[in-house]
Coordinates of C-alpha atoms in Angstrom, one line a residue:
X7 CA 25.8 -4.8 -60.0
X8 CA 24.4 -2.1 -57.7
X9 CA 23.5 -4.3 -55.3
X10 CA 26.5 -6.0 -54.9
X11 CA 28.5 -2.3 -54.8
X12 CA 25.9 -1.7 -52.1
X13 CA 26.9 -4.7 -50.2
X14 CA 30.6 -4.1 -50.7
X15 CA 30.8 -1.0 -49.4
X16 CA 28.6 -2.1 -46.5
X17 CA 31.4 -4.5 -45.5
X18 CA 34.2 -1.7 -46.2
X19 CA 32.1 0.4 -44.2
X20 CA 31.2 -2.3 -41.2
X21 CA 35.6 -3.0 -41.3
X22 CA 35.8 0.5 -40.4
X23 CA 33.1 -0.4 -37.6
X24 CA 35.4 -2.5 -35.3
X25 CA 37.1 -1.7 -32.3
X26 CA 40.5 -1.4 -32.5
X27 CA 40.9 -4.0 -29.4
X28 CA 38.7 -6.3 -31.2
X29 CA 41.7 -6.6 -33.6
X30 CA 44.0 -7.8 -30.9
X31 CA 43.3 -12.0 -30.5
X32 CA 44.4 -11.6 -27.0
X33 CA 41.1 -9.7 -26.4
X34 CA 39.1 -12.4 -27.2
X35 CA 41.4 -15.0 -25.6
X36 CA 40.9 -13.2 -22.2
X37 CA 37.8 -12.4 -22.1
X38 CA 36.9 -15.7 -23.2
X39 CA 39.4 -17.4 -19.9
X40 CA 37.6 -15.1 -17.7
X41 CA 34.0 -16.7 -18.8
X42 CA 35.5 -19.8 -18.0
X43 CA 36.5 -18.7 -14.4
X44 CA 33.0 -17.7 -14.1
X45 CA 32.0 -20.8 -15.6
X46 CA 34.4 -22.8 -12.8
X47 CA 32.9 -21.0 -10.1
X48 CA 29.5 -22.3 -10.6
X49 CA 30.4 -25.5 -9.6
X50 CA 29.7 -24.7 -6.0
X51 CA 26.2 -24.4 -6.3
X52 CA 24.1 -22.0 -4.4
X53 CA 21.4 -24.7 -2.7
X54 CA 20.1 -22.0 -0.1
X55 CA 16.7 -22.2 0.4
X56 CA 15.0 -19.6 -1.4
X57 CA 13.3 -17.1 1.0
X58 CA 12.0 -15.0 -2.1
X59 CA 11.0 -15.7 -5.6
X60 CA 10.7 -13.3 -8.6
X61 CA 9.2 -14.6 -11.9
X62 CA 9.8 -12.1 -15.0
X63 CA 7.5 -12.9 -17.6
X64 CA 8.1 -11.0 -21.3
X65 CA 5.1 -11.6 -22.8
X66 CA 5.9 -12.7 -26.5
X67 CA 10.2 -12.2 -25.6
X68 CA 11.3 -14.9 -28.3
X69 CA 14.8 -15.3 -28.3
X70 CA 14.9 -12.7 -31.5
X71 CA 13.5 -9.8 -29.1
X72 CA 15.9 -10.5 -26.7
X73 CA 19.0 -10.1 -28.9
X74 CA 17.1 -7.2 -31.0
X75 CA 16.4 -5.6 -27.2
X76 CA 19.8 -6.2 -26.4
X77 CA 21.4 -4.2 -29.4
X78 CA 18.6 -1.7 -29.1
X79 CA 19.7 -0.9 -24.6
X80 CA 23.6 -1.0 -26.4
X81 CA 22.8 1.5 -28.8
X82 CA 21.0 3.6 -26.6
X83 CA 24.0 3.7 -24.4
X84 CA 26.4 4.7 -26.9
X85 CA 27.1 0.7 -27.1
X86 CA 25.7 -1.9 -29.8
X87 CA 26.0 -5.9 -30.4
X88 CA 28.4 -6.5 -27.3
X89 CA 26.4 -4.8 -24.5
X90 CA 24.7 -7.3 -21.6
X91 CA 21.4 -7.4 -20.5
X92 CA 20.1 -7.5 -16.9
X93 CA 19.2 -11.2 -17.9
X94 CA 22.1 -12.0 -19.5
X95 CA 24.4 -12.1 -16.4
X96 CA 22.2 -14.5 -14.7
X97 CA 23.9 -17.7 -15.2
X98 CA 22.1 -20.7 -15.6
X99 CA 19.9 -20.6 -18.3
X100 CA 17.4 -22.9 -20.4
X101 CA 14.8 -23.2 -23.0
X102 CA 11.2 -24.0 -22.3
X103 CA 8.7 -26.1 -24.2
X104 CA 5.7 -23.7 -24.7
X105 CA 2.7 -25.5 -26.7
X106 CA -0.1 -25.8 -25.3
X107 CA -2.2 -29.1 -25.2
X108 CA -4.2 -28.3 -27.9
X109 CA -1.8 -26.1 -30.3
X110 CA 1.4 -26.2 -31.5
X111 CA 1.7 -22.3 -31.2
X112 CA 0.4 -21.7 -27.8
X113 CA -1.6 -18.4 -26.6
X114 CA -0.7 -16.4 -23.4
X115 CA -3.5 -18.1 -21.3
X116 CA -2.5 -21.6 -21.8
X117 CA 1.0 -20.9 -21.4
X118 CA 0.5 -19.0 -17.9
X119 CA -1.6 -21.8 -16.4
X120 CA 2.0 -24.2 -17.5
X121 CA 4.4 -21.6 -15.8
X122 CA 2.5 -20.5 -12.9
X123 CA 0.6 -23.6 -12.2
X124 CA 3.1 -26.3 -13.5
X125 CA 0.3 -27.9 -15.5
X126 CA -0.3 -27.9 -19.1
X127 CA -3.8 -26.7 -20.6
X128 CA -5.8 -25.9 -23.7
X129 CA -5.3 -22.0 -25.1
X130 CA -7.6 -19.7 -24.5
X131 CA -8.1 -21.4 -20.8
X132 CA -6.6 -20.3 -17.0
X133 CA -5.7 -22.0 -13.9
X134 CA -8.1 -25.2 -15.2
X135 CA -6.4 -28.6 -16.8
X136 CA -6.8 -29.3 -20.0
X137 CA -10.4 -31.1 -19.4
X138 CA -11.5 -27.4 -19.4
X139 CA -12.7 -26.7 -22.8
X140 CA -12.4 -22.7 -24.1
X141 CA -15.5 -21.0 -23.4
X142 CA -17.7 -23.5 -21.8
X143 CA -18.3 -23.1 -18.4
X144 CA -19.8 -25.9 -17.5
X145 CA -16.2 -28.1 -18.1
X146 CA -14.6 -25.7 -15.6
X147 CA -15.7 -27.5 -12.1
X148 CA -13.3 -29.5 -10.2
X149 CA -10.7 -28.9 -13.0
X150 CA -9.3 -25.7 -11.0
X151 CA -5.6 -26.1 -10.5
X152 CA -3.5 -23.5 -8.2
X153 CA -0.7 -21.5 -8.8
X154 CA 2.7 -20.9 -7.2
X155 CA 1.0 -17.4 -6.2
X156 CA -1.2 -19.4 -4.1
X157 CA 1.3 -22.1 -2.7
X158 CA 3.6 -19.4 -1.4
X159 CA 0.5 -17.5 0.1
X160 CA -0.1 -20.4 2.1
X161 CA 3.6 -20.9 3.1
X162 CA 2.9 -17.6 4.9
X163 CA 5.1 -15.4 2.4
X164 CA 4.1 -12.0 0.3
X165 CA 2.6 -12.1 -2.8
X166 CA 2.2 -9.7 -5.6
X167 CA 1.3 -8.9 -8.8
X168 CA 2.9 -6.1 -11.2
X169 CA 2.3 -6.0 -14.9
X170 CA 2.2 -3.4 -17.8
X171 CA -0.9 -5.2 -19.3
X172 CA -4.9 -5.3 -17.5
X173 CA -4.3 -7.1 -14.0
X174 CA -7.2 -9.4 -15.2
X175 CA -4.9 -10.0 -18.3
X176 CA -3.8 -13.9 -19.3
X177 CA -1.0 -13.7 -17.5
X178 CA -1.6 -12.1 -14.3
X179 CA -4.9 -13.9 -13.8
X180 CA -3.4 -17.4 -14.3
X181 CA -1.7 -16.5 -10.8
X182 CA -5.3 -16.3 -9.2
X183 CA -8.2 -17.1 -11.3
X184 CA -9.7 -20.3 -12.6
X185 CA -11.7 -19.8 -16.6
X186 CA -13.2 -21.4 -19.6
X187 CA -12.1 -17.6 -21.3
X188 CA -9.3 -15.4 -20.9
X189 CA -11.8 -12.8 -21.9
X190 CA -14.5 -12.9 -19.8
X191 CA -12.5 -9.7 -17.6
X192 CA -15.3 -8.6 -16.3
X193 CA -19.4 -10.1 -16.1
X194 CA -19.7 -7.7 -19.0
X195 CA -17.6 -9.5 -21.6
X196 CA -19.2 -12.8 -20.7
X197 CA -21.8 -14.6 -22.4
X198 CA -25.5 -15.3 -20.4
X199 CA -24.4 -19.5 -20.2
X200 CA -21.7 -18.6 -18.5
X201 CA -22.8 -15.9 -15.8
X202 CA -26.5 -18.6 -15.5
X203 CA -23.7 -21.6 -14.9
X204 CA -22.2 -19.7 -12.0
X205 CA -18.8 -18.7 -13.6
X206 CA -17.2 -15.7 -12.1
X207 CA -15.5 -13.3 -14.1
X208 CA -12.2 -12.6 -13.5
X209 CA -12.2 -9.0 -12.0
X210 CA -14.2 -10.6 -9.0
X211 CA -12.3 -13.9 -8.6
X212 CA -9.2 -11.3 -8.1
X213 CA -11.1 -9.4 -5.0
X214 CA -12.5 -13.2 -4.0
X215 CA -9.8 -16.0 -4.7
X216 CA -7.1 -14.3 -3.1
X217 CA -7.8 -11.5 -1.0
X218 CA -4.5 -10.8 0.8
X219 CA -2.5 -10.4 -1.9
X220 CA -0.5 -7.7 -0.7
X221 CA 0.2 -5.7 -4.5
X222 CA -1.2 -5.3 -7.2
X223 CA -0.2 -2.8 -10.0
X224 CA -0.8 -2.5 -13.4
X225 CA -4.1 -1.4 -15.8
X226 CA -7.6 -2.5 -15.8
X227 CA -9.9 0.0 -13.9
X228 CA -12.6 -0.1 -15.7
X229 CA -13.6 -4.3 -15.1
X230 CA -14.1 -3.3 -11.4
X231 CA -16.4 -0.7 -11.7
X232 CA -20.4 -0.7 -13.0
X233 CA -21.6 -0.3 -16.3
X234 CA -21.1 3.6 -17.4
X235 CA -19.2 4.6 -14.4
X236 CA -16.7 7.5 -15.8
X237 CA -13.0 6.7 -15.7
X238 CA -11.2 8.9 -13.1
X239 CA -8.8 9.9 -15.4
X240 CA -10.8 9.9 -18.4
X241 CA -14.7 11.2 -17.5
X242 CA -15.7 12.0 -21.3
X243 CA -14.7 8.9 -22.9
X244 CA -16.9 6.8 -23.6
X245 CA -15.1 3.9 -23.7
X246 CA -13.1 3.6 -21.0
X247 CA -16.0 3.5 -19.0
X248 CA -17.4 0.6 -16.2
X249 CA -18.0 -2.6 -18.0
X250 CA -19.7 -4.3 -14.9
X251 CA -23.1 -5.9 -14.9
X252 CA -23.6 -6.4 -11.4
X253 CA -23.3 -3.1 -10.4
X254 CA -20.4 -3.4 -8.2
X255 CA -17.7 -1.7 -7.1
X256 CA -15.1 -3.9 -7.1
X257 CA -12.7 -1.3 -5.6
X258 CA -14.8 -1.1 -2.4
X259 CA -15.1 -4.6 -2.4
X260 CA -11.1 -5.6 -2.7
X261 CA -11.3 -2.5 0.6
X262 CA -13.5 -4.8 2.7
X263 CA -12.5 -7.8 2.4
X264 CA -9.0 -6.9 4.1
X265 CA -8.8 -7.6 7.7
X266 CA -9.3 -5.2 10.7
X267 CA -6.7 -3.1 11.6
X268 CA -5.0 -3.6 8.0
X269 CA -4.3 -0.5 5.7
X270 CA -5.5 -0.8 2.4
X271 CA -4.5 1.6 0.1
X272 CA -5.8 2.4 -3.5
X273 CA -4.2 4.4 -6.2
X274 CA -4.6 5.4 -9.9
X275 CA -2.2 7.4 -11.0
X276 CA 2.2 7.6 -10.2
X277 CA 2.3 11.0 -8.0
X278 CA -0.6 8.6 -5.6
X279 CA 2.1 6.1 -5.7
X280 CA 5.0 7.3 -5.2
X281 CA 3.8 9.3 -2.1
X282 CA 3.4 6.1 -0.1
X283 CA 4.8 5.3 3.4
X284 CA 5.2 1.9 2.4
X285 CA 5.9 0.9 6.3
X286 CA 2.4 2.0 7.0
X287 CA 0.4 0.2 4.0
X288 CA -0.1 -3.8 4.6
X289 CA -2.1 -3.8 1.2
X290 CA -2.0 -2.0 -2.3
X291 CA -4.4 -1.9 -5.2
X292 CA -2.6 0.1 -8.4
X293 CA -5.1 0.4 -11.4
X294 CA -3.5 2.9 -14.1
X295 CA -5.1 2.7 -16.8
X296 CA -9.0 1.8 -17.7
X297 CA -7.5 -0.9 -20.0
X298 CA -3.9 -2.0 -20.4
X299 CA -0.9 0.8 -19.6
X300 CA 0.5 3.1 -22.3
X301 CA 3.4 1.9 -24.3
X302 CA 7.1 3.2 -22.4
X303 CA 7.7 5.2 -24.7
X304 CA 4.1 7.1 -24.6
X305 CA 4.0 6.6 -21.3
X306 CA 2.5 10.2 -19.2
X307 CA 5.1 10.7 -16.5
X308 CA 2.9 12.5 -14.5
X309 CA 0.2 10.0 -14.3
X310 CA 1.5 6.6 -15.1
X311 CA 4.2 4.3 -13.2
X312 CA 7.3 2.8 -15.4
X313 CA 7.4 -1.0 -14.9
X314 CA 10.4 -0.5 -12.5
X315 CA 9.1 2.1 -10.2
X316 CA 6.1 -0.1 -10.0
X317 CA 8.9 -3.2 -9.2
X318 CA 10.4 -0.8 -6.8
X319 CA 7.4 -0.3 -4.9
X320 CA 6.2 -3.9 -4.9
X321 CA 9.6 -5.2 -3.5
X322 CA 9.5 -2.8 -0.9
X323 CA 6.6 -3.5 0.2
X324 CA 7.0 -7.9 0.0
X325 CA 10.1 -7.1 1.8
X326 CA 8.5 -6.4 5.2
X327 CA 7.3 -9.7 5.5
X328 CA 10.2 -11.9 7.1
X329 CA 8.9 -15.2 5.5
X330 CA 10.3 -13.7 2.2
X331 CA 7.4 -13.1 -0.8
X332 CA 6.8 -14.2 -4.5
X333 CA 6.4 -11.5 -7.1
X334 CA 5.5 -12.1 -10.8
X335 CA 6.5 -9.1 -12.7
X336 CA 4.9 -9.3 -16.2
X337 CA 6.6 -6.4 -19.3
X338 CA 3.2 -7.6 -21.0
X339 CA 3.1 -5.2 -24.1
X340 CA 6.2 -6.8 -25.6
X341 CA 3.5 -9.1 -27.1
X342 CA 1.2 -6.2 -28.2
X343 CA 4.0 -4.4 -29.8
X344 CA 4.6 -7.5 -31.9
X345 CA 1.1 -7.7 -32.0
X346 CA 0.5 -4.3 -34.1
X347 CA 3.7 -5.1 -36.3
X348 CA 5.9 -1.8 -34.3
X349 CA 8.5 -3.4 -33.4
X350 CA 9.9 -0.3 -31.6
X351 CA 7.2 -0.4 -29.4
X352 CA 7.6 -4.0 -28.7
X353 CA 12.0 -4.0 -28.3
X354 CA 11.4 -0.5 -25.9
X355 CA 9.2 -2.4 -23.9
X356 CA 11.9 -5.2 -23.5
X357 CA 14.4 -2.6 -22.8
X358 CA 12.2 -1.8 -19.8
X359 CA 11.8 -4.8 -18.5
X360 CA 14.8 -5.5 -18.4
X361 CA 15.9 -2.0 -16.4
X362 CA 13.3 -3.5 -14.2
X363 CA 15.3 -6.8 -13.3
X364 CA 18.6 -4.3 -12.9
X365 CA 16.7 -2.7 -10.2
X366 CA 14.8 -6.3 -8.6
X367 CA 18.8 -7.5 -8.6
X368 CA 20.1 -3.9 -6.2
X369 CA 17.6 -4.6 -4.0
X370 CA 18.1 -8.0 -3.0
X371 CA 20.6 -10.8 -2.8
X372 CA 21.5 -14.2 -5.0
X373 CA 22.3 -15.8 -1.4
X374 CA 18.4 -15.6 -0.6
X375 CA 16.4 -14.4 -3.5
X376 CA 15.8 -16.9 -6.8
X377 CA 14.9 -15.1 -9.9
X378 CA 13.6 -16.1 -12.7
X379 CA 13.5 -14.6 -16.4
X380 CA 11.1 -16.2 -19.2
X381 CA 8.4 -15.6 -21.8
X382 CA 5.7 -17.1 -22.4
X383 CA 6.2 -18.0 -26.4
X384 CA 7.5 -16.0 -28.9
X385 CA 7.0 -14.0 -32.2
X386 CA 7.3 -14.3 -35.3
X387 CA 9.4 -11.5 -35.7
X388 CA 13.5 -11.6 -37.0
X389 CA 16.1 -9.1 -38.0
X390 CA 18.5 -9.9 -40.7
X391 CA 20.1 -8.8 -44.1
X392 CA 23.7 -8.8 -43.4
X393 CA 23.8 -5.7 -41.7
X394 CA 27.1 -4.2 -41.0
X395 CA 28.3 -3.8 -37.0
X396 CA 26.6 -0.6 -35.3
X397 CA 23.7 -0.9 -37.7
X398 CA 20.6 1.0 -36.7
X399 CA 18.2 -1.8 -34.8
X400 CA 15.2 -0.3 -36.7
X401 CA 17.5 0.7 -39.6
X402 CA 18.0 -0.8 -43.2
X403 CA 19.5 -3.8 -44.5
X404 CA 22.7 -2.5 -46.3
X405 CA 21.1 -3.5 -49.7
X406 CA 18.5 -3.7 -51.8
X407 CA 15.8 -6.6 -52.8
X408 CA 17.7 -8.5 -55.9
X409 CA 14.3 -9.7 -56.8
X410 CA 12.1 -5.8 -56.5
X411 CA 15.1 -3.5 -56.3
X412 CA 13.7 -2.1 -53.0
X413 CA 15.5 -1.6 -49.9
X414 CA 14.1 -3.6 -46.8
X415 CA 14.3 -2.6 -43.3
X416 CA 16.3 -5.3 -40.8
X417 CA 13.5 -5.7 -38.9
X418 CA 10.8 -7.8 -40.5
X419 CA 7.6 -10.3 -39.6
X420 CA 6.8 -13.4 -41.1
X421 CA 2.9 -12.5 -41.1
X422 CA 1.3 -9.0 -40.2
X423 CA -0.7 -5.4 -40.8
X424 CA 3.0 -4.2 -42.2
X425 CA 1.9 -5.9 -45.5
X426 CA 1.4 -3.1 -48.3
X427 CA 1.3 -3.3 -51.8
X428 CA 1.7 0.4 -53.2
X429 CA 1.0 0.2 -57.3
X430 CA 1.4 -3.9 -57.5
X431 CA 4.4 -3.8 -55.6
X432 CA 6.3 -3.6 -52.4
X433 CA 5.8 -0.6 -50.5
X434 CA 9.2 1.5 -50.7
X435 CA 10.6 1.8 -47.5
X436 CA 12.8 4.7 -48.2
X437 CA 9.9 6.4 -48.8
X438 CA 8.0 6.1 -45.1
X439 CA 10.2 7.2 -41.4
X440 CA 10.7 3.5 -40.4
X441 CA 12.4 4.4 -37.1
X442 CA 8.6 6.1 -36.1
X443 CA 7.9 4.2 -32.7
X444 CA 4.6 3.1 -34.8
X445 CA 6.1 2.2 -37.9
X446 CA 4.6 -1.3 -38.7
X447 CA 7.4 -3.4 -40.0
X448 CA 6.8 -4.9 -43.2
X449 CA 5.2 -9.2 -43.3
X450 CA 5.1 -11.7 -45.4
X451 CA 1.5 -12.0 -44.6
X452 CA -1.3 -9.3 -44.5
X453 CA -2.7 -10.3 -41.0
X454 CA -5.0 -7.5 -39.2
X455 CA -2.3 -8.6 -36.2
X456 CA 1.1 -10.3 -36.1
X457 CA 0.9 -13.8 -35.1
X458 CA 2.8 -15.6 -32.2
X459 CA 5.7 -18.0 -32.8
X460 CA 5.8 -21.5 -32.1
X461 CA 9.8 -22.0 -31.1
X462 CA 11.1 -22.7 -27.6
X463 CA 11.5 -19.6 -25.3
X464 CA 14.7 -18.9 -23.1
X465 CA 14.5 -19.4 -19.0
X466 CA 17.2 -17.6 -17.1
X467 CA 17.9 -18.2 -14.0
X468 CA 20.3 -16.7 -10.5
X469 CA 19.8 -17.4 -6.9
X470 CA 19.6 -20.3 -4.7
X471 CA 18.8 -23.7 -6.5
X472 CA 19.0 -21.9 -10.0
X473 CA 20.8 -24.8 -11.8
X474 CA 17.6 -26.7 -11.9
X475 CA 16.6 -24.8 -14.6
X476 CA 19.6 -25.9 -17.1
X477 CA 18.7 -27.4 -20.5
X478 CA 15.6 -28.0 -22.6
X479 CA 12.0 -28.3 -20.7
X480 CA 8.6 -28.3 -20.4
X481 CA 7.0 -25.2 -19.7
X482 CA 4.5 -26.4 -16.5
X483 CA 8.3 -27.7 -14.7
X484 CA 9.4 -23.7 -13.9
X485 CA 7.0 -23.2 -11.2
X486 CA 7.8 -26.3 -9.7
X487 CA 11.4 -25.7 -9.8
X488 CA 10.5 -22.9 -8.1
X489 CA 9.0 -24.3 -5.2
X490 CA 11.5 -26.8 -5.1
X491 CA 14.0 -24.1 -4.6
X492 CA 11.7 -22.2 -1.7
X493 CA 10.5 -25.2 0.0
X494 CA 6.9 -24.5 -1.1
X495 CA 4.4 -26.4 -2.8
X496 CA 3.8 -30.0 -2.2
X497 CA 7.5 -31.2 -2.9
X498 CA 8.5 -30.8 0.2
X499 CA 10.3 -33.8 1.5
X500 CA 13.8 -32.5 1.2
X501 CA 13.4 -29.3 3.4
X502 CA 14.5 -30.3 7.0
X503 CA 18.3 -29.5 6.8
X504 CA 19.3 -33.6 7.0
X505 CA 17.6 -34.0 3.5
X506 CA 19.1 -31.1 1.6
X507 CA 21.9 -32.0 -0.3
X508 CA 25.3 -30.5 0.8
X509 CA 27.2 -27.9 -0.9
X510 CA 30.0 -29.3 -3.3
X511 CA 31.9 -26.7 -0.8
X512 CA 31.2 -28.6 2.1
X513 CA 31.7 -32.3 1.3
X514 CA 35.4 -32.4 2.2
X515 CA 34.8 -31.2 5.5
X516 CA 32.0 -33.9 5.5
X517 CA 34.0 -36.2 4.7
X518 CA 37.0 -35.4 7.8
X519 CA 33.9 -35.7 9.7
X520 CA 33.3 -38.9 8.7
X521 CA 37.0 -40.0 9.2
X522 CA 37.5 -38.5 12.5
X523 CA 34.3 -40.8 13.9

């Protein structure tokens, strides 16, 4: 009976919730006549040829992040359940495919080497087909494929790199590296085979592979640097020390290879950053952090970047090349939020990413510029209950377990290290501050870390050609759709202005045209 009173007043208390012009029909009725004028308008596609390309890759943004991260931007806006996303204006939008060959819940490796390369592979591998088999390095020769990184390179535009995780992370690296491991980051985390097979770790193929690729920001100093070289930031800690073997400076190395007369610049912490003249730098090398970045919300303003400053600096800098550029913007610690089960880490980090698309939209143009939002697979992480309107994203459900008596957050995940049995039973929520930015949701499942989810992940899309991404697809198709859209790649037979199709805009003039002769 207390439960039920619970839930009662929960929905007497939710009534009270709504907005008074949510209570008029004609609300709805209009707002939902003005989506259809939107809707209408799409029929005149945009088929410009794309001059730039953005990918936004949420690592681990399942569809339940995005609506959680939605409520969780409302309600720090004095909004809630009806607020918009950055991605949510863009609109076309579709849902990828995102196992890998060999498992049905894919990893972040396999996943990047589908949506960067447009070819599907084996977890665990990058920029390799699935002949590649994890860890052995002897499968990895002539199975190299190339990423849309690389194809634009060689169309003559920008490229860069910006991402919250290690820049030798899975995703990042699938844009220029080729491995049997996602972990072999530096010579130091591989095994002897591997360095005696000739396999190159991934901190040197991203001075080697690519070297004009004109950004690069995120984490990772301590793969470029030799074996018990202090961290710059951090001299008395032992662990964020050099990791390489070789006993290179990788740094130094990523300086020379750039041509003569080009300025290189390095920097390692925001103030370095942010003092830039951008119009004087042709290349930049950002490293952090000695691992991955800090979470956004424990982020050291003084020393480390948001993800949209470092956005804001990396599109400033593409921008000055009048070939247009391709960017791949990566809010990687959604996935490691998850990860450790604190799911206000993970939703914060969504929030951010997000901010960061806000500020790639101001600062160019739908006419020119294609953008792409997407993850790379999901979670398995969900918020439910029957929670009332303007609930607390990280608060409780409005009543109690019928089966323990306990009360339950929202905010749960179907396996875990938010499993805790306190006497033989359910840990009592009430008891602990669940809205901590490291409170560890409660699982199904002890698991020392969350799992990821096997479901389809959602691709939006805005700019010129954007209605090729429009329903349910593999994941290798995005890059190609991509390159489709920028006249890149080897698909490009439709690129002289005869072959591209006309503008639904245009055909009635077309057609006068044809009448008149």
């Amino acid at each position: 009976m207390k439960a039920l009173f619970v839930l009662l007043l929960a929905q007497f208390c939710s009534a009270s919730l709504v907005p008074e012009r949510e209570k008029d029909p004609e609300y709805w009725r209009r707002q939902a006549q003005e989506t259809l004028r939107n809707a209408l308008r799409l029929q005149r596609l945009n088929q410009n040829v794309a001059k730039n390309l953005i990918l936004f890759l949420g690592d681990g943004m399942g569809v339940s992040t995005v609506t959680a991260a939605r409520i969780l931007k409302g309600q720090l806006h004095g909004q809630g359940e009806e607020s918009l996303l950055e991605m949510d204006k863009f609109p076309f939008v579709a849902l990828a495919k995102t196992y890998n060959t060999n498992a049905q819940v894919p990893d972040s490796a396999g996943t990047a080497t589908a949506y960067l390369c447009g070819v599907k592979a084996n977890e665990g591998t990058l920029g390799v087909s699935a002949g590649v088999t994890r860890d052995r390095c002897n499968t990895t020769k002539g199975q190299e494929v190339t990423s849309i990184l690389r194809w634009a390179k060689e169309a003559g535009k920008a490229v860069g790199i910006v991402t919250t995780t290690r820049v030798t992370h899975a995703t990042p690296s699938a844009a220029y590296a080729h491995s049997a491991n996602r972990d072999w980051y530096s010579d130091g985390e591989m095994p002897p085979d591997a360095l005696q097979g000739g396999c190159k770790d991934i901190a040197r193929q991203l001075v080697e592979n690519i070297p004009e690729i004109e950004v690069i920001l995120g984490g990772g100093r301590k793969y470029m640097y030799p074996k018990n070289v202090s961290d710059v930031e951090y001299p008395h800690e032992e662990k964020q020390r050099g990791t390489r073997l070789d006993g290179r400076n990788l740094v130094q190395a990523w300086h020379e290879a750039k041509p003569r007369g080009k300025v290189a610049e390095y920097v390692w912490n925001r103030r370095g950053l942010l003092a830039l003249n951008l119009s004087r730098v042709d290349f930049l090398l950002g490293l952090f952090e000695p691992g991955d970045m800090m979470y956004e919300l424990d982020r050291n303003n003084d020393t480390d970047p948001s993800l949209s400053e470092m956005v804001s600096v990396a599109i400033r800098m593409l921008q000055k090349n009048p070939r247009g550029f391709f960017l791949l913007v990566e809010g990687g610690r959604i996935d490691h939020g998850h990860h450790e089960g604190k799911a206000k880490q993970a939703l914060h980090e969504a929030v951010e990413l997000d901010r960061a698309i806000g500020l790639a939209t101001r600062l160019t143009s739908t006419q020119d510029t294609l953008s792409v939002v997407t993850a790379d697979h999901s979670h398995v992480f969900t918020f439910g209950g029957y929670t009332p309107r303007g609930n607390p994203i990280f608060g409780l459900a409005p009543m109690q377990s019928d089966v323990d008596r306990k009360p339950f957050t929202s905010i749960l995940y179907g396996n875990g290290p938010g499993y805790k049995i306190v006497a033989g039973e359910r840990e009592n929520v009430s008891a602990v501050d669940f809205a901590h930015a490291d409170y560890q949701a409660q699982s199904a499942v002890p698991l020392r870390q969350e799992t990821h989810g096997g479901e389809d992940v959602a691709v939006f899309a805005r700019g010129p050609m954007a209605h090729l991404l429009h329903g349910v697809h593999e994941q290798n198709y995005i890059p190609h759709a991509m390159a489709y859209a920028a006249c890149i790649g080897s698909n490009r037979g439709h690129c002289n202005t005869a072959a591209r199709p006309a503008t639904p805009l245009l055909l009635p003039f077309l057609g006068l045209l044809l009448l008149l002769c």
